[in-house]
CSV table of C-alpha atoms and ligand atoms in Angstrom, one decimal:
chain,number,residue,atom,x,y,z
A,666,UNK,CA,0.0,0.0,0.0
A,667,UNK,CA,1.3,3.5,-0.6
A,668,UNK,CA,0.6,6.4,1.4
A,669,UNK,CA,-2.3,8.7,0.9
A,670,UNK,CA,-0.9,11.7,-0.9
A,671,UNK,CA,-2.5,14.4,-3.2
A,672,UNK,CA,0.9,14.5,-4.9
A,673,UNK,CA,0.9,10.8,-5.7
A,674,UNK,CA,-2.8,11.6,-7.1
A,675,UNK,CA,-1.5,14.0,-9.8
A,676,UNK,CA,1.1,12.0,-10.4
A,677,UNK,CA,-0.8,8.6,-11.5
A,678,UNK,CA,-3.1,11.1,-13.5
A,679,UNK,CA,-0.3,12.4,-15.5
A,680,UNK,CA,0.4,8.9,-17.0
A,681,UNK,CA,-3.0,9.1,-18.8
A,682,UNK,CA,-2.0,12.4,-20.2
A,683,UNK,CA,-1.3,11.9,-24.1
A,684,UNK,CA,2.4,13.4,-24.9
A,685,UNK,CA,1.1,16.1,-27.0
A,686,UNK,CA,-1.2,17.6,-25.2
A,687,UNK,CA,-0.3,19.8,-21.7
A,688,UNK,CA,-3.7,19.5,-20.5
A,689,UNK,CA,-7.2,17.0,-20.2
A,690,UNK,CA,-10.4,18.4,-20.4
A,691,UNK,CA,-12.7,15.7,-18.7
A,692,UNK,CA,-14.5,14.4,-21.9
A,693,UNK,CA,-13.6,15.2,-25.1
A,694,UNK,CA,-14.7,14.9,-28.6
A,695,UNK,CA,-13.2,12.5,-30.6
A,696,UNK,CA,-13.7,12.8,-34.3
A,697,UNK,CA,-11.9,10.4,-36.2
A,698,UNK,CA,-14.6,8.7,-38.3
A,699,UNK,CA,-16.9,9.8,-41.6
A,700,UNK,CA,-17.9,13.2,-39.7
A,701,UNK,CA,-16.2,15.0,-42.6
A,702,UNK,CA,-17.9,13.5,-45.5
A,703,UNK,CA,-21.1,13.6,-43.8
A,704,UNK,CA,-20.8,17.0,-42.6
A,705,UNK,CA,-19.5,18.1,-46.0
A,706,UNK,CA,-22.5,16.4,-47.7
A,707,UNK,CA,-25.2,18.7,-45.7
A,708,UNK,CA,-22.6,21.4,-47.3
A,709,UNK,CA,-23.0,20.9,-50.2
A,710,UNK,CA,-26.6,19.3,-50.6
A,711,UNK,CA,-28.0,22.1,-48.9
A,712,UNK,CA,-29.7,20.0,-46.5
A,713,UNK,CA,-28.2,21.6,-43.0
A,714,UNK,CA,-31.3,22.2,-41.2
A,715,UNK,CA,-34.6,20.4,-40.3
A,716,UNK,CA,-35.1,18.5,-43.3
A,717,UNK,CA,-32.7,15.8,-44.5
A,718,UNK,CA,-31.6,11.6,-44.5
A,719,UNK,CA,-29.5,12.1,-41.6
A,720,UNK,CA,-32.2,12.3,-39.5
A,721,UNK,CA,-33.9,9.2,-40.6
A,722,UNK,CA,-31.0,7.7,-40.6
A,723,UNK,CA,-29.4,8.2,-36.7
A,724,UNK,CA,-33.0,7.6,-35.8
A,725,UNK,CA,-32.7,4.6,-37.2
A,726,UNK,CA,-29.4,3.7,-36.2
A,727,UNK,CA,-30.0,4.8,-32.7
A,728,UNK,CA,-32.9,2.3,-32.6
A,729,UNK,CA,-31.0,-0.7,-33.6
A,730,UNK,CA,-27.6,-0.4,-32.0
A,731,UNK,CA,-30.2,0.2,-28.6
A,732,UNK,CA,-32.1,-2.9,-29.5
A,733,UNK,CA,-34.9,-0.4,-28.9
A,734,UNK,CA,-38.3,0.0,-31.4
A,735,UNK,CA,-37.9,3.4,-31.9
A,736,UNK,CA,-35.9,6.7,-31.5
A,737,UNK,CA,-36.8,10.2,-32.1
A,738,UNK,CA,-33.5,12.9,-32.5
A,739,UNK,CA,-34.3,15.8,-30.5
A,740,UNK,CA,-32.4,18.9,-30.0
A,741,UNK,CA,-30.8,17.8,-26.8
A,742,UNK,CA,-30.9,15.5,-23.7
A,743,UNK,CA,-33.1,18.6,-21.7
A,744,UNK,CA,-35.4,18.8,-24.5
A,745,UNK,CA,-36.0,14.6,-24.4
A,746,UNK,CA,-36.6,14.9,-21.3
A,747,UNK,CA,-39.2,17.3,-21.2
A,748,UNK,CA,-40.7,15.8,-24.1
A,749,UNK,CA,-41.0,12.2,-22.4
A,750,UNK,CA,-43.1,14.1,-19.2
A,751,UNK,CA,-45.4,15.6,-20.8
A,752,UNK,CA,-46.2,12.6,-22.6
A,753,UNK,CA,-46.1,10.7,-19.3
A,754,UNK,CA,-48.9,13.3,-18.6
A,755,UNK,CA,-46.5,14.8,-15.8
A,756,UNK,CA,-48.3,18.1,-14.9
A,757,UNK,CA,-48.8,21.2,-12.5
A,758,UNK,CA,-48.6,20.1,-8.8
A,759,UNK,CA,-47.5,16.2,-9.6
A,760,UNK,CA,-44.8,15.0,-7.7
A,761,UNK,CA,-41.8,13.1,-9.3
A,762,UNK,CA,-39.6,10.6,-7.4
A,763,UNK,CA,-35.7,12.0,-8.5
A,764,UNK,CA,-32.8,10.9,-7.5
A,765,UNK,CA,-30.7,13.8,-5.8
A,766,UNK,CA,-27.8,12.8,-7.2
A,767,UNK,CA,-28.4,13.9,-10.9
A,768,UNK,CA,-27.7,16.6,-13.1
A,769,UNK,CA,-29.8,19.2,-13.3
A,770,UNK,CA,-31.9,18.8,-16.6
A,771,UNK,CA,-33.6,15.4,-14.7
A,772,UNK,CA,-35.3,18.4,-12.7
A,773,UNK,CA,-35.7,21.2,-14.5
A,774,UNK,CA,-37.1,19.4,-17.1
A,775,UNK,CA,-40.0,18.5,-14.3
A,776,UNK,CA,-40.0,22.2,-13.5
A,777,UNK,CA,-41.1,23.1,-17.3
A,778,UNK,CA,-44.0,20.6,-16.6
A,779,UNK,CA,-45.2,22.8,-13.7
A,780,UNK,CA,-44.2,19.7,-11.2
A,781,UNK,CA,-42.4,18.9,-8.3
A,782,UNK,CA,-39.0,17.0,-8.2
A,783,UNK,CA,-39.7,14.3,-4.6
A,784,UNK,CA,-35.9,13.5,-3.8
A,785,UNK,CA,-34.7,9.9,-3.1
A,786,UNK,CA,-31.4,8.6,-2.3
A,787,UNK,CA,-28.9,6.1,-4.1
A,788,UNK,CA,-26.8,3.4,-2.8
A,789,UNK,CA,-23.2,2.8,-3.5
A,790,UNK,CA,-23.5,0.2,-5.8
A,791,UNK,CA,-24.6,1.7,-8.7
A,792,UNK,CA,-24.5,5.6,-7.6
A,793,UNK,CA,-28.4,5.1,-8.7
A,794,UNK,CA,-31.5,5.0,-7.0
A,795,UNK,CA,-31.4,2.9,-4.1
A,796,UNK,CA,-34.1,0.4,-4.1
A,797,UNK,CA,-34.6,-0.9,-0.5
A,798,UNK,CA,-34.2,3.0,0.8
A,799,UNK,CA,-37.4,3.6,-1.8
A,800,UNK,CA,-39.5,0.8,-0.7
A,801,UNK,CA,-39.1,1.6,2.8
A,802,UNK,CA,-39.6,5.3,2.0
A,803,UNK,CA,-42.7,4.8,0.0
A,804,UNK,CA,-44.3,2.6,2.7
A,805,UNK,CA,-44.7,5.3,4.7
A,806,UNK,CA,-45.2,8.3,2.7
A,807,UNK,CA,-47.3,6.6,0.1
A,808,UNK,CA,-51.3,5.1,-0.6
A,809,UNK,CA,-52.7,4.3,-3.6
A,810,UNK,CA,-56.1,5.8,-4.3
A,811,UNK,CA,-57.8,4.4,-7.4
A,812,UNK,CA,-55.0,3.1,-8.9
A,813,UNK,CA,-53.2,6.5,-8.2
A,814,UNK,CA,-50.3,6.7,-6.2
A,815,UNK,CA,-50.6,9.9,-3.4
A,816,UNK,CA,-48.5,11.5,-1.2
A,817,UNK,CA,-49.9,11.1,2.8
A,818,UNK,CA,-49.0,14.1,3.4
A,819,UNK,CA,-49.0,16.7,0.8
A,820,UNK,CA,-52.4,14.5,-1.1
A,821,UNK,CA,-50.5,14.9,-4.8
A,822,UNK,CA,-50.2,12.4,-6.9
A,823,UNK,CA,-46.9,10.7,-7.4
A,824,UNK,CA,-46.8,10.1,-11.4
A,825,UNK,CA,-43.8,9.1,-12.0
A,826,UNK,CA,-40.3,8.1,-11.0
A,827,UNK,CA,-37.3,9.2,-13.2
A,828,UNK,CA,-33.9,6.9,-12.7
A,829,UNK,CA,-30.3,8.5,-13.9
A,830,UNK,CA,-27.9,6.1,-14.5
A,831,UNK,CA,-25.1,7.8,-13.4
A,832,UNK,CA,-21.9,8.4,-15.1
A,833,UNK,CA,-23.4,5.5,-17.5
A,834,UNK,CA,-23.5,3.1,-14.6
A,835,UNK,CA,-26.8,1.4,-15.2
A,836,UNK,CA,-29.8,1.5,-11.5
A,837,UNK,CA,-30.7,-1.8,-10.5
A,838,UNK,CA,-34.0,-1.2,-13.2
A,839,UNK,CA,-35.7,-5.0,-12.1
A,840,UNK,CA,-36.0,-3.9,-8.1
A,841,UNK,CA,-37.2,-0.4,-9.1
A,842,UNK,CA,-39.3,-1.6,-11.6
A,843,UNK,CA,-41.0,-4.1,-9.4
A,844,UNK,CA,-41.6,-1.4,-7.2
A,845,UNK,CA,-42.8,1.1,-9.7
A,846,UNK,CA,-45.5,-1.4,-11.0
A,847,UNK,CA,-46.5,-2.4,-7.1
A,848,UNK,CA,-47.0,1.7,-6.7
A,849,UNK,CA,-48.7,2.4,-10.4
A,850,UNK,CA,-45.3,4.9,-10.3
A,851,UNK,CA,-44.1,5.3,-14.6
A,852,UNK,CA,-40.6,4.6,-14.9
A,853,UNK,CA,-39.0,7.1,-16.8
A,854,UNK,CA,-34.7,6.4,-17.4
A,855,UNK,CA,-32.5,9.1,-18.3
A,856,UNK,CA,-30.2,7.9,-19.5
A,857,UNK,CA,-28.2,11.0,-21.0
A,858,UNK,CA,-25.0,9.1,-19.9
A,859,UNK,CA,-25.5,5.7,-20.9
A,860,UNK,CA,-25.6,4.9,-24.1
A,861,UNK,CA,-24.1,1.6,-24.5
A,862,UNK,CA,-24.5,0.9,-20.8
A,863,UNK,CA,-26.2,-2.9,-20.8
A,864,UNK,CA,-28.2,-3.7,-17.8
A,865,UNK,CA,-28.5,-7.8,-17.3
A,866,UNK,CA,-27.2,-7.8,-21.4
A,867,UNK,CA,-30.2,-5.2,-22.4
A,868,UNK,CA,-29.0,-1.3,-23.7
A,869,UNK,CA,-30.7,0.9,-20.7
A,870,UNK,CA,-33.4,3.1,-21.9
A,871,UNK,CA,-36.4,1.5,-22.2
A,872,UNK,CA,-37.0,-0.7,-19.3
A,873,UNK,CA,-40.2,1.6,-18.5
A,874,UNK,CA,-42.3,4.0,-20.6
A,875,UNK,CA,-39.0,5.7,-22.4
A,876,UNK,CA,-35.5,6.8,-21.7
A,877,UNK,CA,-33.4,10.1,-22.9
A,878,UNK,CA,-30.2,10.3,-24.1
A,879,UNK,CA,-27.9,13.0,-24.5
A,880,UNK,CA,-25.3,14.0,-27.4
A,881,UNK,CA,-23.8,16.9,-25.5
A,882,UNK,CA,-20.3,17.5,-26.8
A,883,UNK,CA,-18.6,15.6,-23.3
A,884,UNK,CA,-20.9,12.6,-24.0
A,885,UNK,CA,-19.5,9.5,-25.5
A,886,UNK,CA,-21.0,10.5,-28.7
A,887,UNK,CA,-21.9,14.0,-29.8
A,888,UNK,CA,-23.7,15.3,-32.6
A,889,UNK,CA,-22.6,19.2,-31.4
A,890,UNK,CA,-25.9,19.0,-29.5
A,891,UNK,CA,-28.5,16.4,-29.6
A,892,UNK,CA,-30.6,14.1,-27.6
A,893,UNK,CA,-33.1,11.2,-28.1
A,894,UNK,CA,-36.3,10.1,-26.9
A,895,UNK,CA,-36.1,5.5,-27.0
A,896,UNK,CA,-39.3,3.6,-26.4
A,897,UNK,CA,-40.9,0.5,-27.1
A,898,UNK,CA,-44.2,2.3,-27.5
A,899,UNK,CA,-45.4,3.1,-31.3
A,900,UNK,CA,-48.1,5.8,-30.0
A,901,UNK,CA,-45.8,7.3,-27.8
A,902,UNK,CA,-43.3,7.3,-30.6
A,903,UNK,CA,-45.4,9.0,-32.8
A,904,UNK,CA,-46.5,11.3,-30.1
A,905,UNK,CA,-42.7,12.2,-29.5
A,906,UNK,CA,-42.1,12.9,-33.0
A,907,UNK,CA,-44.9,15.4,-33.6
A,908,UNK,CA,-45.0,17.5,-30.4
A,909,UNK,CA,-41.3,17.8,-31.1
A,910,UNK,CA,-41.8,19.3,-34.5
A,911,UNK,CA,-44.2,21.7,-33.8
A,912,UNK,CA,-47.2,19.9,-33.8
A,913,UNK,CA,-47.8,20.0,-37.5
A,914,UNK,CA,-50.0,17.7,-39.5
A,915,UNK,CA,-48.6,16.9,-42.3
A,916,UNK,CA,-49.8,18.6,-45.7
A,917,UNK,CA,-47.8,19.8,-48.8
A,918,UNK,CA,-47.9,23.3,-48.4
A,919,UNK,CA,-51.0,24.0,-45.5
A,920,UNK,CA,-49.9,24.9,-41.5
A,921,UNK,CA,-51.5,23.1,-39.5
A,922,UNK,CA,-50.9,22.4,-35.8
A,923,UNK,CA,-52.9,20.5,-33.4
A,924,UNK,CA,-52.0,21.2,-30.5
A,925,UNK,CA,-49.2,23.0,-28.7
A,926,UNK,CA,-45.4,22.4,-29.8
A,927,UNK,CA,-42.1,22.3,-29.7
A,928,UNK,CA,-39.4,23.3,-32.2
A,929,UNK,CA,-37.6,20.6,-30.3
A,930,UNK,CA,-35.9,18.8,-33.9
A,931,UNK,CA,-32.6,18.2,-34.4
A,932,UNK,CA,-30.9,19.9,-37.7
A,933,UNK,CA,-29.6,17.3,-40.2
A,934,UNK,CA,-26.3,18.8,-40.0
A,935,UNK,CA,-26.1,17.2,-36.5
A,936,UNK,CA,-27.4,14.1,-37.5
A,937,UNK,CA,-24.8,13.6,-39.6
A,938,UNK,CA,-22.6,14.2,-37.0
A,939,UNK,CA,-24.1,11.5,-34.9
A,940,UNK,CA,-24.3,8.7,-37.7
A,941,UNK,CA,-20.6,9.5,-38.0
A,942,UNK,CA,-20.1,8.7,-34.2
A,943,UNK,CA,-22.2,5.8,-33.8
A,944,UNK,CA,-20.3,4.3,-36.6
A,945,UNK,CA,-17.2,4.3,-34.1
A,946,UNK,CA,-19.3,3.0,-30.9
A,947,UNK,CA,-18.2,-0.1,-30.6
A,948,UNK,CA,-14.3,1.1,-30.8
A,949,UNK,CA,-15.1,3.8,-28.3
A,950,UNK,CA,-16.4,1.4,-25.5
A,951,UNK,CA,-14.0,-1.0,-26.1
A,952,UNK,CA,-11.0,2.2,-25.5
A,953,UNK,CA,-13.2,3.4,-22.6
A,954,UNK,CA,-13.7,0.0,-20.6
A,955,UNK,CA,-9.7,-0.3,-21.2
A,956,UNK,CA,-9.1,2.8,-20.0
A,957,UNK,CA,-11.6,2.0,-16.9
A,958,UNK,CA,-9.2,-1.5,-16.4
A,959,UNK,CA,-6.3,0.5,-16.4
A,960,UNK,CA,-7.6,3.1,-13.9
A,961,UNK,CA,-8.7,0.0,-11.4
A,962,UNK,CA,-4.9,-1.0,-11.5
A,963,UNK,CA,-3.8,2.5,-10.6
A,964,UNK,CA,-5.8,3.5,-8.0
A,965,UNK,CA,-5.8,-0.2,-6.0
A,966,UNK,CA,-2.3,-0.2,-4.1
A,967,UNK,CA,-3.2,3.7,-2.8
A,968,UNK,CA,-5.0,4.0,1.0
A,969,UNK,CA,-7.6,6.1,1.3
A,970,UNK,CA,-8.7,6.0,-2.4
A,971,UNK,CA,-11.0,3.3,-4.4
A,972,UNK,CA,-12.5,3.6,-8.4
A,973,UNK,CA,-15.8,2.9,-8.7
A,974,UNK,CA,-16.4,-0.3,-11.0
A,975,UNK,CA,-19.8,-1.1,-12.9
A,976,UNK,CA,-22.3,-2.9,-10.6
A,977,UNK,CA,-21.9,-7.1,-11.3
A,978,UNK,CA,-25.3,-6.8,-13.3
A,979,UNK,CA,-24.1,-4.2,-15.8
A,980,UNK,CA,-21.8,-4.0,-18.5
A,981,UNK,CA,-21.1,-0.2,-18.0
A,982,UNK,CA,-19.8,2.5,-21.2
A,983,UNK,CA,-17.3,4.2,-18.1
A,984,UNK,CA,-18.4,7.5,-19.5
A,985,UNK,CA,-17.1,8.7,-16.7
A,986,UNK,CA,-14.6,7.6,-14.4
A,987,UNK,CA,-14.7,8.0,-10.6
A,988,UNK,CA,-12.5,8.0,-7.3
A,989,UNK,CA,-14.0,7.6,-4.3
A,990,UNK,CA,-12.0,8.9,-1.0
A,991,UNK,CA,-12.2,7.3,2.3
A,992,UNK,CA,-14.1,9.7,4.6
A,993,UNK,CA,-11.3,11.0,6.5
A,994,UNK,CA,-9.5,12.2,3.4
A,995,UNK,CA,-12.9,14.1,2.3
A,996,UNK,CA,-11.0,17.2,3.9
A,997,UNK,CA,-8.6,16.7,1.3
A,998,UNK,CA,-10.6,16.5,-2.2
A,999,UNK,CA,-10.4,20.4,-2.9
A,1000,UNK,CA,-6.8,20.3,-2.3
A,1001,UNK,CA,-6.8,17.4,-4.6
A,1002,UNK,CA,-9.3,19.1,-7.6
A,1003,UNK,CA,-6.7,22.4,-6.8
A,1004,UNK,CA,-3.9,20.8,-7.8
A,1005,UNK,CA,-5.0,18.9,-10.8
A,1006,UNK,CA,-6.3,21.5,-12.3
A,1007,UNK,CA,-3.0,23.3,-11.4
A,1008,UNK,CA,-1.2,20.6,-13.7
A,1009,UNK,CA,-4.1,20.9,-16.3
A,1010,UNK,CA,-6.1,17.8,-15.1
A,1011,UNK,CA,-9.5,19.0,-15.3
A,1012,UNK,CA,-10.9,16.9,-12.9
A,1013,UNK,CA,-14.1,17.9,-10.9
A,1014,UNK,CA,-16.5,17.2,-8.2
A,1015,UNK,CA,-19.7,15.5,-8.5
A,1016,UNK,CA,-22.6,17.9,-9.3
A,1017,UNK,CA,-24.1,19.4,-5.8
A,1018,UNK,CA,-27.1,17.6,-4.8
A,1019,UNK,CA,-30.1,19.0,-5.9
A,1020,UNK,CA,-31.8,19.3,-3.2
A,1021,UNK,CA,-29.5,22.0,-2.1
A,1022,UNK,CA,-29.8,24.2,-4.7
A,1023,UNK,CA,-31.7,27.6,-4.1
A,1024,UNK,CA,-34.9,26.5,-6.7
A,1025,UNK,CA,-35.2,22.8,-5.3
A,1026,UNK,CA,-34.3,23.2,-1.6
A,1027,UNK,CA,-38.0,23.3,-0.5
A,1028,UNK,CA,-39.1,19.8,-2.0
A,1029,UNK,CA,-39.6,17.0,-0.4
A,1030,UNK,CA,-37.2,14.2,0.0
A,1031,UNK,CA,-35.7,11.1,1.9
A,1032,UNK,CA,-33.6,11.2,4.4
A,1033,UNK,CA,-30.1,11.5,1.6
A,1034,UNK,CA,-27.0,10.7,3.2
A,1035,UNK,CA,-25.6,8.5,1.1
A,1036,UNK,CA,-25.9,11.1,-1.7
A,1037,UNK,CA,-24.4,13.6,0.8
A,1038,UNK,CA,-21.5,11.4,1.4
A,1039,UNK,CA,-20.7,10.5,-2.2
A,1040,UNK,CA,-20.5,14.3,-2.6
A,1041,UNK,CA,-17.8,14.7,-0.3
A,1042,UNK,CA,-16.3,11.6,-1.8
A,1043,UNK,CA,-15.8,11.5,-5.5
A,1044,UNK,CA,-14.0,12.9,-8.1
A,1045,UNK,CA,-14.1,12.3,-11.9
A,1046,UNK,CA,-11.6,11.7,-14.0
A,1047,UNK,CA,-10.4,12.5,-17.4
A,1048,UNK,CA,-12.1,9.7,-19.4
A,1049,UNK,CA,-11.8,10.9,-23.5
A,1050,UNK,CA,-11.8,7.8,-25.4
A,1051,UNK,CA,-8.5,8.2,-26.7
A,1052,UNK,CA,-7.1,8.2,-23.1
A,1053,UNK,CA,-4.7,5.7,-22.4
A,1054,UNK,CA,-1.9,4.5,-19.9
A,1055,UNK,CA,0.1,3.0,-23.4
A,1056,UNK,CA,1.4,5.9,-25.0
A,1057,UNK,CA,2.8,5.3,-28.0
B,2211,LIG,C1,-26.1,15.6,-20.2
B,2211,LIG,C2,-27.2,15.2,-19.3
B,2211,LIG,C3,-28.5,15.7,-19.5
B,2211,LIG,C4,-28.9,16.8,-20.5
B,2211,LIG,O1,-28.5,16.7,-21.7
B,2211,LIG,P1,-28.3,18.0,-22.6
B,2211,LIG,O2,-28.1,17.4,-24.0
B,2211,LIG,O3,-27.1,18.7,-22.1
B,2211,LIG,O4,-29.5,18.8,-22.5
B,2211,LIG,C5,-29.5,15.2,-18.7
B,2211,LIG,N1,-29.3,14.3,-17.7
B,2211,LIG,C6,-28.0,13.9,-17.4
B,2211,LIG,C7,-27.8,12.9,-16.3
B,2211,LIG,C8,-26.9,14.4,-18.2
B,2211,LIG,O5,-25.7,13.9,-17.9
């Protein structure tokens, strides 16, 4: 065992850094594939914007590599999301069962819909939802009244219950399931981090009603910006697809729109982007659960310090990688974060609980503290697919 030592910490991180490059941003682009060609097609076809194959095609894409019926491109994950609760029928005054370790689109998202994020905790297993704390949770704070779940004590309804599977570390989806059905609770997945994440050999994202996913540019595929609405559901599909483009039925040249929309589409230009990226998928994962192998080896021999491997019922896409510090070195993770941003390691902190910030402080929750200790605990890592230990 070597000694605890924010020094060391740096140190070991440096290895990853490529030779080239004099600092790491913590998820980077990687654009190595057909972007150009497809990018340069929209160019010089014309067809950049909302219109265009590309479209079709990711959709399509998206769909099978997700062994999922169907996909719908959106503009981003935020936009998915908000698009999947409102076709939950999440509205004013409903509650919604969150995790408080998320980022914060899961809520805000809600908030668009008028509704209120309930906070649960996780476990550290899977840095998701924590199923036993929920059970026991909604034992007491839960009746169902006409096949509606309600809150005891503020009478709303609970509609829904959203899981993140964090840092593309699929929940434990069969125990929150189960417990979803028992409590007539929709389960809604974002899964803005996960794609490729396999829970019991299944791509996450449509274990319940639909899931999200994101193409941000720090995801492990990007289209610039993106995001996607999966589901198993045709209606829903359908649904998905037309309040996302306006609500317009369509005609060859009349406007008409049925009900209220979005301009929620994403441009074929981005598309392309994204059929470009999920052509190098496979390669990505395989670099990323390398580099996560490589990581475990680093980090085992160093007290006070442990990496945070996939739960043994997932096959995880490590989008991103994460140290966990024994609680009496939680003192030391800013001097830690300090320092490796010093040497251009831009590592960070998870995201502050959302129940602590100023919009969400007042809803209810769980008792949180394993969330509350993971927050003082861990730190993510540099985790581009093209890091590596084996420089050549
Ligand atoms: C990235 C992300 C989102 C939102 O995606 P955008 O494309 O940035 O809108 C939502 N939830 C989680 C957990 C995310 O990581």
């Amino acid at each position: 065992m070597q000694d605890f030592s924010p020094q060391n910490i740096i140190e070991i991180l440096k290895t990853y850094m490529p030779k080239n490059m004099d600092s790491i941003a913590l998820h980077e682009p990687y654009l190595a594939g057909n972007e150009w060609d497809y990018v340069k097609s929209c160019l010089d076809t014309g067809w950049v914007s909302s219109a265009g194959n590309f479209v079709d095609r990711f959709e399509k894409d998206l769909a099978d590599f997700t062994g999922t019926k169907y996909a719908v491109a959106v503009a981003n994950g935020t936009a998915a999301l908000h698009t999947i609760y409102l076709l939950a029928g999440i509205s004013t005054n409903d509650e919604v069962l969150v995790p408080t370790l998320t980022f914060v689109a899961t809520c805000n998202a809600l908030a668009y819909c008028e509704a209120i994020p309930h906070f649960v905790d996780v476990n550290n297993t899977t840095l998701g939802i924590d199923p036993e704390k929920l059970e026991d949770y909604l034992k007491d704070i839960a009746k169902i009244k006409q096949n509606i779940c309600v809150n005891k004590f503020t009478q709303r309804p609970i509609k829904a219950l959203v899981v993140t599977h964090t840092f593309g570390h699929p929940a434990d989806l069969d125990s929150i399931l189960a417990i979803c059905n028992r409590y007539h609770i929709k389960l809604i997945e974002d899964a803005a981090e996960a794609l490729g994440s396999l829970y019991k050999g299944k791509h996450v994202g449509h274990a319940g009603l639909a899931g999200a996913l994101s193409f941000n540019g720090n995801k492990i595929i990007t289209t610039g910006g993106g995001g996607a609405i999966l589901t198993d559901d045709l209606e829903l599909a359908k649904q998905a697809k037309h309040i996302t483009t306006t609500a317009k039925q369509p005609h060859a040249f009349l406007y008409f729109h049925d009900r209220v929309g979005y301009n929620y589409r994403m441009p074929n230009i981005n598309a392309a982007l994204g059929c470009a990226q999920l052509e190098q998928i496979q390669t990505f994962l395989s670099s990323k659960r390398n580099l996560a192998k490589q990581y475990k080896k680093s980090w085992q021999d160093i007290e006070g310090i442990s990496f945070f491997v996939e739960p043994e019922f997932a096959t995880s896409n490590y989008w991103l990688n994460t140290l966990l510090l024994d609680n009496k070195y939680y003192t030391q993770r800013d001097t830690i974060l300090k320092l490796a941003h010093t040497n251009g390691i831009k590592a960070r902190p998870v995201w502050t609980l959302m129940h602590k910030l100023p919009m969400y402080a007042s809803c209810p929750r769980m008792a949180l503290n394993t969330a509350e200790n993971l927050e003082q605990s861990a730190i993510n890592i540099p985790s581009s697919v093209f890091l590596t230990q084996d420089h050549p």
